[in-house]
Amino acid sequence: MAGGISISNIELSGRRRGLPSPMDGHRDIWFDVTITVANPGTVPLHVISELRSMSYDAAQRVLTLRLAEAKPGPLHENGPIFSLPTPATVTVKPHGEAKITVKIPGILKELSQVPGRPLALAHTDIRDMQTIRCEIGASEKPMGRFERADARAVRTRLAKWGNTISRETPVKPDTRD
Amino acid sequence: MTLFLSKLANDGAALVDVFTITRCDSALGVTAATSQVDRITYAKTSSGAGQDRIEALVQSAGNVVISAVPNGTNIPDGAGNMIPINLVGGATYPADANGLIQVAYCFDNPMFGFDTAGNQISLPRSVILLHELSHAFHRANGSFDAADPEFQAITDENRYRAQVGLPLRDPNNHNGGQGPGDGLQIPTCTGMVPPGGTGPTGPSPCCSC
């Protein structure tokens, strides 16, 4: 538990379809994952409410959703430049609960670097997942704002903020195309 | 030695945004280069921060590839994690062993930054692309400010914002988030607005994105 927060439920929606692409008319498949967090304590808790990273273990069929910031890793000289916004948070009142919904694609798209070539785009159908694992960061302290910090600095500061809890739940995704 | 659009990603969306940055300059062209990329050709016929930057990239010594990808696409963060591109808007990868600089950006997710008063202001998709192309340009030309690359890119971004009449972003505030901000979008390109203004049909589809 992070400052008393707990994940009381993880629910996968039925299949959703996106609006037709103006380019080719195809419609992406999405799911909503609704995570219910509960605060049994006596002080408000600040909980990260947006997806910061995700990964799929195809061998174990486990989708991991991280509503928590990654730890600052070693600097790679071929690493990209990007600005990492301060995570969005919700405040969960004492003895209250909150529902956090994140969208996940049915077909996971991932870019990867291939020297001398454009970024490769891989597609992974994750509708065979059997388990969703959620990780959520929470704290009694507000996160504050990060106005002039690069991604590594944001992660370094967030590594000292709160704790991360996790929970897994079995799922049966709607596999219709 | 130029600017390319990746056909492995959404090259149509990327072309729309480059066209928007050049303010719909008809001198912009595309030629097939390889099975994986198209090459941008451009010798500007009008001046402005957007046109100047695209022409400079086309004429630069570096090779820059643009990949436009949709909301939900994961990208490597260089530290062993995969992060949703809609979280960060875009990312620029330094030149690889073959000298290729990669720009990836999200073309279908509303995002915002902040002005100097701390108000949320929109980051239209062509603004996000221009911001990333600023990093790429300075990488390609040896003018990259490694100590404060975001200040450098936001300063360039503000020149384009001024050109199209958008509020300026605070170069000392690199924060932002997902959402429409003030909702302002890139206006139509000068010369492409139908007589009598945009009227009830709204802005020209070329640049309303």
Coordinates of C-alpha atoms in Angstrom, one line a residue:
Chain A
M1 CA 0.0 0.0 0.0
A2 CA 1.2 3.5 -0.8
G3 CA 0.1 5.8 2.0
G4 CA -2.9 3.6 2.5
I5 CA -4.1 3.6 -1.1
S6 CA -5.3 0.3 -2.6
I7 CA -6.6 -0.9 -5.9
S8 CA -10.0 -2.4 -5.3
N9 CA -10.9 -3.3 -8.8
I10 CA -9.7 -3.5 -12.4
E11 CA -12.3 -3.8 -15.1
L12 CA -11.8 -4.2 -18.9
S13 CA -14.6 -2.8 -21.1
G14 CA -16.1 -4.4 -24.2
R15 CA -14.5 -3.6 -27.5
R16 CA -14.6 0.1 -28.7
R17 CA -14.0 1.3 -32.2
G18 CA -12.4 4.6 -33.0
L19 CA -13.6 7.1 -35.5
P20 CA -12.8 6.3 -39.1
S21 CA -9.3 7.5 -40.1
P22 CA -9.6 10.4 -42.5
M23 CA -6.7 8.9 -44.4
D24 CA -7.9 5.4 -45.1
G25 CA -11.1 4.9 -43.3
H26 CA -9.9 2.1 -40.9
R27 CA -11.2 2.1 -37.4
D28 CA -8.9 1.3 -34.5
I29 CA -10.0 -1.1 -31.8
W30 CA -9.8 0.2 -28.2
F31 CA -10.6 -1.0 -24.7
D32 CA -11.2 1.1 -21.6
V33 CA -9.6 -0.2 -18.4
T34 CA -11.2 1.3 -15.3
I35 CA -9.2 1.1 -12.1
T36 CA -10.9 1.7 -8.8
V37 CA -8.6 3.0 -6.1
A38 CA -9.7 3.2 -2.5
N39 CA -8.4 5.4 0.4
P40 CA -9.3 3.8 3.7
G41 CA -7.2 6.3 5.6
T42 CA -7.9 9.7 7.2
V43 CA -5.9 12.0 4.9
P44 CA -6.4 12.8 1.2
L45 CA -4.2 10.9 -1.2
H46 CA -2.8 12.1 -4.5
V47 CA -2.9 9.3 -7.2
I48 CA -1.4 9.4 -10.7
S49 CA -4.3 9.2 -13.1
E50 CA -2.7 8.8 -16.5
L51 CA -0.9 6.1 -18.3
R52 CA 2.9 6.7 -18.2
S53 CA 4.0 3.5 -19.9
M54 CA 2.8 0.1 -20.9
S55 CA 4.2 -3.2 -22.0
Y56 CA 2.9 -6.6 -23.1
D57 CA 4.4 -9.9 -22.2
A58 CA 3.2 -12.0 -25.1
A59 CA 4.6 -15.2 -23.6
Q60 CA 2.7 -14.8 -20.3
R61 CA -0.1 -12.8 -21.9
V62 CA 0.2 -10.1 -19.3
L63 CA -0.5 -6.5 -20.1
T64 CA 1.2 -4.1 -17.7
L65 CA -0.2 -0.6 -17.3
R66 CA 2.0 1.8 -15.4
L67 CA 0.3 4.8 -13.8
A68 CA 3.6 5.5 -12.1
E69 CA 6.8 7.1 -13.4
A70 CA 9.7 5.0 -14.4
K71 CA 12.9 5.2 -12.4
P72 CA 15.6 7.4 -13.9
G73 CA 17.7 5.1 -16.0
P74 CA 21.3 5.6 -17.3
L75 CA 21.7 8.2 -20.0
H76 CA 22.2 6.7 -23.5
E77 CA 23.8 8.9 -26.1
N78 CA 21.3 7.7 -28.7
G79 CA 18.4 8.5 -26.4
P80 CA 15.7 10.9 -27.7
I81 CA 15.0 14.4 -26.6
F82 CA 11.5 14.8 -25.3
S83 CA 9.6 16.7 -22.6
L84 CA 8.0 14.6 -19.9
P85 CA 5.0 16.4 -18.5
T86 CA 4.2 16.4 -14.9
P87 CA 1.9 13.4 -14.3
A88 CA -1.8 14.1 -14.0
T89 CA -3.2 13.2 -10.6
V90 CA -6.5 12.8 -8.8
T91 CA -7.1 13.4 -5.1
V92 CA -8.9 10.6 -3.3
K93 CA -10.7 11.8 -0.2
P94 CA -10.4 10.0 3.2
H95 CA -12.6 6.9 3.2
G96 CA -13.3 7.6 -0.5
E97 CA -12.6 6.0 -3.8
A98 CA -12.0 7.1 -7.3
K99 CA -12.3 5.5 -10.7
I100 CA -9.5 6.1 -13.2
T101 CA -10.1 5.1 -16.8
V102 CA -7.3 4.6 -19.4
K103 CA -7.7 3.7 -23.1
I104 CA -5.6 0.9 -24.4
P105 CA -5.4 -0.1 -28.1
G106 CA -6.4 -3.6 -29.2
I107 CA -3.4 -3.6 -31.5
L108 CA -0.3 -2.3 -29.7
K109 CA 1.9 -0.1 -32.0
E110 CA 5.6 0.3 -31.1
L111 CA 8.3 2.2 -32.8
S112 CA 11.9 1.0 -32.6
Q113 CA 15.3 2.3 -33.9
V114 CA 16.9 0.5 -36.8
P115 CA 20.2 2.1 -37.8
G116 CA 20.1 3.7 -41.3
R117 CA 16.4 3.1 -41.6
P118 CA 13.3 4.9 -40.6
L119 CA 11.8 4.0 -37.2
A120 CA 10.3 0.6 -37.6
L121 CA 6.6 0.2 -36.6
A122 CA 5.6 -3.1 -35.1
H123 CA 2.1 -4.2 -34.4
T124 CA 1.1 -6.6 -31.6
D125 CA -2.4 -7.9 -31.2
I126 CA -2.9 -7.9 -27.4
R127 CA -6.4 -9.2 -27.5
D128 CA -5.1 -12.6 -26.4
M129 CA -4.1 -11.1 -23.0
Q130 CA -5.2 -13.1 -20.0
T131 CA -4.1 -10.8 -17.2
I132 CA -3.9 -7.0 -16.7
R133 CA -1.4 -5.8 -14.2
C134 CA -1.8 -2.2 -13.0
E135 CA 0.9 -0.2 -11.1
I136 CA -0.2 3.1 -9.6
G137 CA 1.9 5.8 -7.8
A138 CA 0.3 7.7 -4.9
S139 CA 1.4 9.9 -2.0
E140 CA 0.0 12.0 0.8
K141 CA 2.0 14.9 -0.7
P142 CA 0.9 16.8 -3.8
M143 CA 3.3 16.2 -6.6
G144 CA 4.1 19.9 -7.4
R145 CA 5.0 21.1 -10.9
F146 CA 8.0 20.6 -13.0
E147 CA 8.5 23.6 -15.2
R148 CA 12.1 23.5 -16.3
A149 CA 13.2 19.9 -16.0
D150 CA 14.2 17.3 -18.6
A151 CA 12.7 13.8 -18.6
R152 CA 15.5 12.4 -16.4
A153 CA 15.2 15.3 -13.9
V154 CA 11.4 14.7 -13.7
R155 CA 12.0 11.0 -13.0
T156 CA 14.7 11.7 -10.5
R157 CA 12.4 14.0 -8.5
L158 CA 9.4 11.6 -8.8
A159 CA 11.5 8.7 -7.6
K160 CA 11.3 10.4 -4.2
W161 CA 7.6 11.0 -4.4
G162 CA 5.2 8.5 -2.8
N163 CA 5.1 4.8 -3.4
T164 CA 3.8 2.5 -6.1
I165 CA 1.3 -0.3 -5.6
S166 CA 0.2 -3.0 -8.0
R167 CA -2.5 -5.5 -8.6
E168 CA -3.3 -8.1 -11.2
T169 CA -6.6 -9.3 -12.5
P170 CA -7.6 -12.0 -15.0
V171 CA -9.5 -10.7 -18.1
K172 CA -11.3 -12.1 -21.1
P173 CA -11.1 -9.5 -23.9
D174 CA -13.7 -9.1 -26.6
T175 CA -11.9 -10.4 -29.6
R176 CA -14.3 -9.4 -32.3
D177 CA -12.7 -7.6 -35.2
Chain B
M1 CA 20.9 15.5 -47.3
T2 CA 17.3 16.4 -46.8
L3 CA 14.0 15.8 -45.2
F4 CA 12.1 12.5 -45.6
L5 CA 8.7 11.2 -44.7
S6 CA 8.5 7.6 -43.4
K7 CA 6.1 5.5 -45.3
L8 CA 6.2 3.0 -42.4
A9 CA 4.2 5.5 -40.4
N10 CA 1.4 7.8 -41.6
D11 CA 3.2 9.8 -44.4
G12 CA -0.1 11.4 -45.4
A13 CA -0.5 13.0 -42.0
A14 CA 3.1 14.1 -42.0
L15 CA 2.8 15.7 -45.4
V16 CA -0.3 17.7 -44.3
D17 CA 1.6 19.0 -41.4
V18 CA 4.8 20.0 -43.4
F19 CA 2.5 21.7 -45.9
T20 CA 0.8 23.5 -43.0
I21 CA 4.2 24.7 -41.7
T22 CA 5.1 26.1 -45.1
R23 CA 1.7 27.8 -45.0
C24 CA 0.5 25.8 -48.0
D25 CA 3.4 26.9 -50.3
S26 CA 2.7 25.2 -53.6
A27 CA 6.5 24.8 -54.1
L28 CA 6.5 21.9 -51.6
G29 CA 6.9 18.6 -53.4
V30 CA 7.4 14.9 -52.6
T31 CA 9.3 12.4 -54.6
A32 CA 9.7 8.7 -54.0
A33 CA 13.1 8.0 -52.6
T34 CA 13.0 4.3 -51.4
S35 CA 10.4 1.8 -50.5
Q36 CA 10.4 3.2 -47.0
V37 CA 10.7 7.0 -47.4
D38 CA 9.5 9.8 -49.6
R39 CA 11.7 12.8 -50.1
I40 CA 10.5 16.4 -49.5
T41 CA 11.6 18.9 -52.1
Y42 CA 11.2 22.6 -51.4
A43 CA 12.4 26.0 -52.5
K44 CA 10.2 28.5 -50.8
T45 CA 8.2 31.1 -52.7
S46 CA 7.2 33.0 -49.6
S47 CA 9.0 33.8 -46.3
G48 CA 8.2 33.1 -42.7
A49 CA 9.5 31.1 -39.8
G50 CA 7.8 27.9 -41.1
Q51 CA 8.9 28.2 -44.7
D52 CA 12.4 29.2 -43.7
R53 CA 12.8 26.2 -41.4
I54 CA 11.5 23.6 -43.9
E55 CA 13.7 25.0 -46.6
A56 CA 16.7 25.0 -44.3
L57 CA 16.1 21.4 -43.4
V58 CA 15.7 20.3 -47.0
Q59 CA 19.0 22.0 -47.8
S60 CA 20.8 20.9 -44.6
A61 CA 23.7 18.5 -44.4
G62 CA 21.8 16.1 -42.3
N63 CA 19.2 13.5 -43.1
V64 CA 16.0 13.8 -41.1
V65 CA 13.1 11.3 -41.2
I66 CA 9.7 12.2 -40.0
S67 CA 7.4 9.5 -38.6
A68 CA 3.8 10.6 -37.9
V69 CA 2.0 8.1 -35.6
P70 CA -1.3 7.9 -33.9
N71 CA -2.4 8.2 -30.3
G72 CA -1.4 5.1 -28.4
T73 CA 1.8 4.3 -30.2
N74 CA 4.7 3.5 -27.9
I75 CA 8.2 4.8 -28.4
P76 CA 11.5 4.0 -26.8
D77 CA 12.6 6.6 -24.3
G78 CA 16.3 5.8 -24.5
A79 CA 16.3 4.5 -20.9
G80 CA 14.8 1.0 -21.5
N81 CA 11.1 2.0 -21.3
M82 CA 8.4 2.3 -23.9
I83 CA 6.2 5.4 -23.4
P84 CA 3.0 6.4 -25.2
I85 CA 3.8 9.2 -27.7
N86 CA 0.6 10.9 -26.8
L87 CA 2.1 11.6 -23.4
V88 CA 5.0 13.6 -24.7
G89 CA 3.7 14.8 -28.1
G90 CA 6.9 14.0 -30.0
A91 CA 10.5 13.0 -29.7
T92 CA 13.7 13.5 -31.7
Y93 CA 16.4 10.9 -31.8
P94 CA 20.0 11.9 -32.5
A95 CA 21.8 10.8 -35.6
D96 CA 22.5 7.1 -35.7
A97 CA 25.6 5.5 -37.1
N98 CA 24.4 6.2 -40.6
G99 CA 23.7 9.9 -39.8
L100 CA 19.9 9.5 -39.8
I101 CA 18.1 11.8 -37.4
Q102 CA 14.6 10.6 -36.5
V103 CA 11.6 12.7 -35.6
A104 CA 8.4 11.0 -34.3
Y105 CA 5.3 12.8 -33.3
C106 CA 1.6 12.2 -32.6
F107 CA -0.8 13.7 -35.1
D108 CA -4.1 13.0 -33.4
N109 CA -4.0 13.9 -29.8
P110 CA -4.8 17.4 -28.4
M111 CA -2.0 18.7 -26.2
F112 CA -1.2 21.9 -24.4
G113 CA 1.8 23.9 -23.1
F114 CA 2.0 27.1 -21.0
D115 CA 2.4 30.8 -21.8
T116 CA 4.4 33.1 -19.6
A117 CA 1.3 33.8 -17.4
G118 CA 0.9 30.1 -16.7
N119 CA -2.2 29.7 -18.9
Q120 CA -2.7 26.5 -20.9
I121 CA -2.2 27.1 -24.6
S122 CA -2.8 24.6 -27.4
L123 CA -0.1 22.7 -29.2
P124 CA -1.5 22.1 -32.6
R125 CA 0.0 19.1 -34.4
S126 CA 2.0 21.2 -36.9
V127 CA 3.4 23.1 -33.9
I128 CA 4.5 19.8 -32.3
L129 CA 6.1 18.8 -35.5
L130 CA 7.9 22.1 -36.0
H131 CA 9.2 21.9 -32.4
E132 CA 10.7 18.4 -33.0
L133 CA 12.1 19.6 -36.4
S134 CA 13.8 22.4 -34.4
H135 CA 15.7 19.8 -32.4
A136 CA 16.5 17.9 -35.6
F137 CA 17.7 21.1 -37.4
H138 CA 20.1 22.0 -34.7
R139 CA 21.4 18.5 -34.4
A140 CA 22.0 18.4 -38.2
N141 CA 23.7 21.8 -38.2
G142 CA 25.9 21.6 -35.2
S143 CA 24.0 24.3 -33.4
F144 CA 22.3 22.0 -30.9
D145 CA 22.2 23.4 -27.3
A146 CA 22.8 20.3 -25.3
A147 CA 22.5 22.3 -22.1
D148 CA 19.0 23.5 -22.7
P149 CA 17.5 22.0 -25.9
E150 CA 13.9 22.7 -24.9
F151 CA 14.6 26.4 -24.5
Q152 CA 16.1 26.4 -28.0
A153 CA 13.2 24.5 -29.5
I154 CA 10.5 26.5 -27.8
T155 CA 12.2 29.7 -29.0
D156 CA 12.0 28.4 -32.6
E157 CA 8.5 27.2 -32.0
N158 CA 7.5 30.7 -30.9
R159 CA 8.7 32.2 -34.2
Y160 CA 6.3 29.9 -36.0
R161 CA 3.6 30.7 -33.4
A162 CA 4.1 34.4 -34.1
Q163 CA 3.9 33.8 -37.8
V164 CA 0.5 32.1 -37.5
G165 CA -0.9 34.3 -34.7
L166 CA -0.9 31.8 -31.9
P167 CA 0.0 32.8 -28.3
L168 CA 3.6 32.4 -27.5
R169 CA 4.8 29.6 -25.2
D170 CA 7.0 30.2 -22.2
P171 CA 10.5 29.0 -23.2
N172 CA 11.3 28.5 -19.5
N173 CA 8.4 26.2 -18.9
H174 CA 8.7 22.8 -20.6
N175 CA 5.7 21.4 -18.9
G176 CA 2.4 20.5 -20.6
G177 CA -0.1 17.8 -20.9
Q178 CA -2.9 16.1 -22.8
G179 CA -5.9 18.3 -23.5
P180 CA -7.0 21.1 -25.8
G181 CA -5.6 24.0 -23.8
D182 CA -7.1 27.2 -25.1
G183 CA -8.4 25.3 -28.1
L184 CA -6.8 27.6 -30.7
Q185 CA -5.8 25.9 -33.9
I186 CA -3.5 26.9 -36.8
P187 CA -5.4 29.4 -39.0
T188 CA -5.9 28.9 -42.7
C189 CA -3.1 29.6 -45.0
T190 CA -3.0 33.1 -46.5
G191 CA -4.2 32.9 -50.0
M192 CA -6.2 29.8 -49.5
V193 CA -9.2 31.2 -47.7
P194 CA -12.2 31.5 -50.0
P195 CA -13.3 35.0 -50.9
G196 CA -15.3 36.5 -48.1
G197 CA -13.4 34.7 -45.4
T198 CA -13.9 31.3 -44.0
G199 CA -17.7 31.7 -43.7
P200 CA -20.0 29.1 -42.3
T201 CA -18.1 26.2 -43.9
G202 CA -15.1 26.8 -41.6
P203 CA -11.5 27.0 -42.4
S204 CA -9.8 25.5 -45.4
P205 CA -9.3 21.8 -44.9
C206 CA -5.7 22.1 -45.9
C207 CA -4.7 23.6 -42.6
S208 CA -7.4 23.1 -40.1
C209 CA -6.2 19.6 -39.4

